[in-house]
Short mmCIF file of C-alpha atoms and ligand atoms in Angstrom, two decimals:
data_model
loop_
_atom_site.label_atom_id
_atom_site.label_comp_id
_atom_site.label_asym_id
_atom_site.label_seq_id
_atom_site.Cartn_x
_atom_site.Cartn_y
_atom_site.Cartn_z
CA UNK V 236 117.26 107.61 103.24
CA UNK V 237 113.55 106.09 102.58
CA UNK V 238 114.10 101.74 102.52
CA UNK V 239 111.61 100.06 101.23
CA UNK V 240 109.08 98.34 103.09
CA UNK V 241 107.33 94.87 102.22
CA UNK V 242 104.87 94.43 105.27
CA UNK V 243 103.37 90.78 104.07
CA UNK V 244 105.64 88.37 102.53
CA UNK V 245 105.93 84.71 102.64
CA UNK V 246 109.74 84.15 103.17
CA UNK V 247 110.15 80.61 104.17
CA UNK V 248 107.67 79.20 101.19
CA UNK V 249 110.10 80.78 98.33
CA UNK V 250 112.00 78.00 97.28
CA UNK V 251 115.12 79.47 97.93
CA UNK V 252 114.27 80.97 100.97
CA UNK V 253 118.23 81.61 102.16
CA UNK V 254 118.56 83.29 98.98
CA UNK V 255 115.42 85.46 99.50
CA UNK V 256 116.34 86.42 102.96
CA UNK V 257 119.71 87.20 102.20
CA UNK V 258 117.94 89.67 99.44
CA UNK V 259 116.50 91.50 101.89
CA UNK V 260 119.20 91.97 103.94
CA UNK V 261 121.80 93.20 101.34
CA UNK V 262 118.81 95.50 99.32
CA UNK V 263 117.77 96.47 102.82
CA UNK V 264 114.60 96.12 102.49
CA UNK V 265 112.68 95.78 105.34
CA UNK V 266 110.50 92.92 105.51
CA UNK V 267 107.92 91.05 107.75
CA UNK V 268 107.74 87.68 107.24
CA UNK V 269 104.69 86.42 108.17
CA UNK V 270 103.69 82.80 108.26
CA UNK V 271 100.93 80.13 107.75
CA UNK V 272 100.65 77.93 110.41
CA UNK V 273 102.19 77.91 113.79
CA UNK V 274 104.38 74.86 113.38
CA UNK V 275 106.85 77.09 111.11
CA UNK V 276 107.03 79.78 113.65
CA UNK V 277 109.76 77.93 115.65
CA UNK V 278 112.01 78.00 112.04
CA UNK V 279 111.37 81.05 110.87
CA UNK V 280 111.72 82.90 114.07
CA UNK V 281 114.99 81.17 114.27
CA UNK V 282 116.12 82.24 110.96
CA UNK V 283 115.32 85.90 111.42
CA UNK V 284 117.10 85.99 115.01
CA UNK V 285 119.98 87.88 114.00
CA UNK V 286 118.73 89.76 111.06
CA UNK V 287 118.81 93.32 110.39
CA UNK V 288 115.82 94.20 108.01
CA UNK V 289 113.89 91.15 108.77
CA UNK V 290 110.71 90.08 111.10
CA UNK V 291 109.09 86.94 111.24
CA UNK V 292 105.49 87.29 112.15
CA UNK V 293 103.40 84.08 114.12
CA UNK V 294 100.27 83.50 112.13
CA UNK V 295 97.52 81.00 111.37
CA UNK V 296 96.40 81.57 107.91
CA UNK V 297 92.47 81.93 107.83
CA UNK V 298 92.47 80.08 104.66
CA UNK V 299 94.14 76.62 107.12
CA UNK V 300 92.06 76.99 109.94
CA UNK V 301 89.49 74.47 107.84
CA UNK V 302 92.35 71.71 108.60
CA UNK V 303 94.32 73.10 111.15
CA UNK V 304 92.00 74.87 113.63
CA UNK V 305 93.28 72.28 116.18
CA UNK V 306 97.10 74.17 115.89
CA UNK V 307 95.63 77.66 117.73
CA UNK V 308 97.01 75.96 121.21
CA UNK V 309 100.00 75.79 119.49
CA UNK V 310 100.00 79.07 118.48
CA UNK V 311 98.99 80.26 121.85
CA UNK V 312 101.97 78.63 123.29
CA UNK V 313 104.11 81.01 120.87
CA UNK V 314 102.59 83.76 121.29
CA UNK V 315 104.60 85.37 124.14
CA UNK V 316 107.38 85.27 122.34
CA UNK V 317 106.20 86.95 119.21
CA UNK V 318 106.03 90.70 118.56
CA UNK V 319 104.50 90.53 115.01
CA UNK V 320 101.50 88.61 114.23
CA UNK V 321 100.32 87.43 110.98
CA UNK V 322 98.99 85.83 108.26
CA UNK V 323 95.88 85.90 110.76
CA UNK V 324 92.04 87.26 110.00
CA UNK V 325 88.84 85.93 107.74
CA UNK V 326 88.09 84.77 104.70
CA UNK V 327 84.56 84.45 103.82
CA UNK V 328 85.15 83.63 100.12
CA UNK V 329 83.66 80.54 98.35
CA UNK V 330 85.86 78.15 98.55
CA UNK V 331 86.37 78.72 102.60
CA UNK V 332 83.22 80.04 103.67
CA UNK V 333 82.58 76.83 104.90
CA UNK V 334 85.24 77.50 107.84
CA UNK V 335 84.10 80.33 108.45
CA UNK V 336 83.01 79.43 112.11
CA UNK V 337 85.97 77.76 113.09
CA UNK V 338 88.18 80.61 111.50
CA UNK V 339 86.13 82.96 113.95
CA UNK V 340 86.54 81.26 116.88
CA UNK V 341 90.79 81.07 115.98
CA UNK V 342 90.60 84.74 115.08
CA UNK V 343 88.63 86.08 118.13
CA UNK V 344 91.32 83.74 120.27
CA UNK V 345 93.88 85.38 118.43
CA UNK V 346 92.97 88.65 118.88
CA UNK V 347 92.30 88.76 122.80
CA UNK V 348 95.35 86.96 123.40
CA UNK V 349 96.67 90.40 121.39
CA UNK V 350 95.10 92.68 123.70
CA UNK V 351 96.14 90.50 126.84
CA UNK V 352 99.84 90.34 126.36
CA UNK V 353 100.06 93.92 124.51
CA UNK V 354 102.79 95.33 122.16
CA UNK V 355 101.64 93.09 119.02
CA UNK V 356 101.89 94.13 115.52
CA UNK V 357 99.41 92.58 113.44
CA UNK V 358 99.18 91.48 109.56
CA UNK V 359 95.45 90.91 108.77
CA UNK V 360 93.55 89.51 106.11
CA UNK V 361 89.57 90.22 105.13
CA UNK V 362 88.61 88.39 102.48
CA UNK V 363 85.05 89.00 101.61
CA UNK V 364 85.11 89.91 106.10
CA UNK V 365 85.95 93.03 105.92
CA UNK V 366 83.12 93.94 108.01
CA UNK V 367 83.47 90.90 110.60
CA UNK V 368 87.32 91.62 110.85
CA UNK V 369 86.27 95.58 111.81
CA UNK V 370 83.20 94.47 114.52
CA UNK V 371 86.20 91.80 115.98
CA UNK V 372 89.30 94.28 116.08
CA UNK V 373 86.81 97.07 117.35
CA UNK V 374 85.24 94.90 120.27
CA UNK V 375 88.23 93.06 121.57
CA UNK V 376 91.71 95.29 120.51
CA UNK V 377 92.16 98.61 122.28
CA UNK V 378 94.58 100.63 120.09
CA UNK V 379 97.23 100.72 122.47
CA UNK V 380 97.90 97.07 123.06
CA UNK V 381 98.22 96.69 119.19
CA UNK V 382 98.65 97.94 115.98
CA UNK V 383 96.61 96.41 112.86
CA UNK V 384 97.70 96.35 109.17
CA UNK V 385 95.45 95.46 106.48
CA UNK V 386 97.05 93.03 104.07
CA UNK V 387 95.25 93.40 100.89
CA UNK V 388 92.42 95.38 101.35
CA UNK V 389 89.40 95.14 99.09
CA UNK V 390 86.57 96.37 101.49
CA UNK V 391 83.84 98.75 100.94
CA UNK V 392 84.26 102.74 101.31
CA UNK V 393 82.37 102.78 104.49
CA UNK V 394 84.38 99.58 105.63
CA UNK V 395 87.20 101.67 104.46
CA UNK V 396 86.92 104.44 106.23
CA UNK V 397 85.64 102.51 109.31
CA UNK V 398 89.21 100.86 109.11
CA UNK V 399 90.81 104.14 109.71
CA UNK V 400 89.00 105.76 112.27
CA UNK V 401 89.66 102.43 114.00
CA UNK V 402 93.49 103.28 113.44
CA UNK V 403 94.60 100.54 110.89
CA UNK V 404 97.44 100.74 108.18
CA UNK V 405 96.87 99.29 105.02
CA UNK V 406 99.75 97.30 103.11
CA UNK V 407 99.16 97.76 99.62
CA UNK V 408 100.93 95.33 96.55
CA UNK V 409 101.38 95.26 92.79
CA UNK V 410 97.70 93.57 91.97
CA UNK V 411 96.06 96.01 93.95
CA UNK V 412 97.62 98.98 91.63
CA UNK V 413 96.47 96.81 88.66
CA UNK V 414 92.75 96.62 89.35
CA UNK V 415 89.84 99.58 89.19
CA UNK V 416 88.96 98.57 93.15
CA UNK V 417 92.33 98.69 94.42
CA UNK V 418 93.12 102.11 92.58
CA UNK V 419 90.09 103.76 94.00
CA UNK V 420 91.17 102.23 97.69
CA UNK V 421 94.75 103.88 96.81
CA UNK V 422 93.89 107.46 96.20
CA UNK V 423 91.28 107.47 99.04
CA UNK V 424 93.99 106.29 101.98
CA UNK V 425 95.14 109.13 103.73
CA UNK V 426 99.17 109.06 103.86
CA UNK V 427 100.03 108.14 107.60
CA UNK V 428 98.42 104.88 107.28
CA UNK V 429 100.00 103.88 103.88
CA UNK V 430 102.55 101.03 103.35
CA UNK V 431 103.61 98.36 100.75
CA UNK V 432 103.54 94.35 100.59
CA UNK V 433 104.24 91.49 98.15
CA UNK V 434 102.68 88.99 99.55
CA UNK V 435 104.93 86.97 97.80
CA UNK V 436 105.33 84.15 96.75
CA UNK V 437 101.57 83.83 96.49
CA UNK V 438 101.12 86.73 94.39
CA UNK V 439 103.06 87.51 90.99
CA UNK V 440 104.84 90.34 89.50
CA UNK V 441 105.22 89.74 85.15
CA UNK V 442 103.84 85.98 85.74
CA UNK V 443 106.47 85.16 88.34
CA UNK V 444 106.64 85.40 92.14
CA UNK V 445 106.51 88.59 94.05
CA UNK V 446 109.74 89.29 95.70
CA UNK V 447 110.57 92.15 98.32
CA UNK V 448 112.48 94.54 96.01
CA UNK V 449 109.56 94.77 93.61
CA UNK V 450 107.68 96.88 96.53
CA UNK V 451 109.87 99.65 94.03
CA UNK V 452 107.45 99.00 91.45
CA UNK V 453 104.71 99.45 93.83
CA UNK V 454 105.86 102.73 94.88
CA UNK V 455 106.02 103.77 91.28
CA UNK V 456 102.36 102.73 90.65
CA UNK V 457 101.37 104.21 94.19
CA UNK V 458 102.72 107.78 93.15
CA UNK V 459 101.12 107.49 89.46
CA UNK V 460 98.16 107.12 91.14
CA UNK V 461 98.38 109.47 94.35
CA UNK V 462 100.04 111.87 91.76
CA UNK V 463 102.96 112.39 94.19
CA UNK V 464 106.95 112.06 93.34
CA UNK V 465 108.11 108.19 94.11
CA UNK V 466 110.69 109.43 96.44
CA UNK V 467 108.12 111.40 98.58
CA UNK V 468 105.86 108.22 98.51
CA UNK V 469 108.30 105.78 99.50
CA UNK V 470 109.01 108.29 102.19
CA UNK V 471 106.03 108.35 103.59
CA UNK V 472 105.79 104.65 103.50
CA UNK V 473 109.18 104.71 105.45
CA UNK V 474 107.94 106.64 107.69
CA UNK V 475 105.05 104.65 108.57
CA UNK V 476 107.10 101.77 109.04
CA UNK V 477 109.21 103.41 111.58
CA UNK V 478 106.82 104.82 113.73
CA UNK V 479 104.77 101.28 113.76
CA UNK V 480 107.98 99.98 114.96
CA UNK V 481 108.75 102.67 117.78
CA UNK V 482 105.23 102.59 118.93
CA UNK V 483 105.69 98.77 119.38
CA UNK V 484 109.06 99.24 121.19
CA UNK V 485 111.75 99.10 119.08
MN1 MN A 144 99.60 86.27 102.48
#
């Protein structure tokens, strides 16, 4: 049977996080928890040891690095412990354009020390980088030392399709089914490199937070818009999941 699949969510910031991780245990629904600065890894890797449907992910949000640049040894010092990797990437919008250099220098860090140890998984945002994101993964990840999923895609066509011939996933969530941009991005990504994401609690579902089990939702809108059945999409999506994690050794 087809699970679903929330590739980018923000466990440990709901604010009953116990309760949220016991959700996606009992609905089964497998989840990467990815995480903002390396100083919760150590907790939420902790909290994830023994369960079933559950990842945590080592990250250093792009939107932090501003602040928290100085944190990347940190990271560093985590990073041979962690499979998954994420929330990690560039965000050249207004309000943290400003960091953009420093959030370059954390990202290009990041990603070598991907390519040197091997086996990663990563969750990536591209804010307004899209293009930068592409030139970095291209130049310093080789495919088989790690996988890359797009959180939240809102590139260009051509950085689209750049994307996939570089071998990226894409996790898709509710807001992108809900805007013209994200529809067209939808319908254009071929199936093997589709899955779903919240990104809760950041982003909202009916004017509340995002929470795993309303990837369902996201199917729905998914298939209304790829004109396939829901079960066939979810799937798919399924699918994807599983062979990300067999190709990273589980
Ligand atoms: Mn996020």
């Amino acid at each position: 049977m087809a699970r679903l699949v929330d590739f980018h969510c923000h466990l440990d910031l709901y604010r009953d996080h116990l309760h949220a991780l016991r959700a996606c245990e009992e609905e089964q629904v497998y989840t990467l928890s990815v995480t903002t600065t390396p100083k919760a890894w150590p907790r939420n890797r902790d909290l994830t040891r023994d369960t079933r449907y559950i990842r945590a992910a080592l990250g250093l949000h792009p939107q932090l690095v501003g602040e928290r640049e100085a944190e990347l040894g940190l990271w560093e010092r985590f990073a041979g412990d962690a499979r998954y990797i994420g929330e990690v990437g560039l965000d050249a919008n207004r309000d943290h354009r400003s960091s953009l250099e420093a959030q370059q220098r954390v990202f290009e860090r990041v990603v070598s020390v991907c390519e040197e140890q091997g086996g990663k998984i990563l969750s990536v945002h591209s804010v307004r980088a899209a293009g930068m994101v592409l030139d970095m993964l291209d130049s310093l990840l080789t495919r088989e030392r790690g996988k890359v999923i797009l959180h939240w895609f809102s590139g260009t066509s051509s950085e689209l399709s750049r994307a996939i011939d570089l071998g990226c996933y894409f996790s898709v969530n509710r807001n992108m089914t809900m805007s013209t941009r994200g529809r067209q991005i939808i319908a254009m990504l071929p199936e093997h490199v589709l899955l779903t994401e919240t990104d809760g609690p950041f982003a909202t579902v009916d004017e509340r937070p995002a929470f795993p089990t309303d990837v369902a939702g996201t199917v729905a809108e998914i298939s209304r818009i790829r004109g396939t059945e829901e079960g066939y999409t979810a799937a798919v999506i399924w699918g994807n999941a599983k062979r990300l994690l067999q190709d990273s050794g589980e």
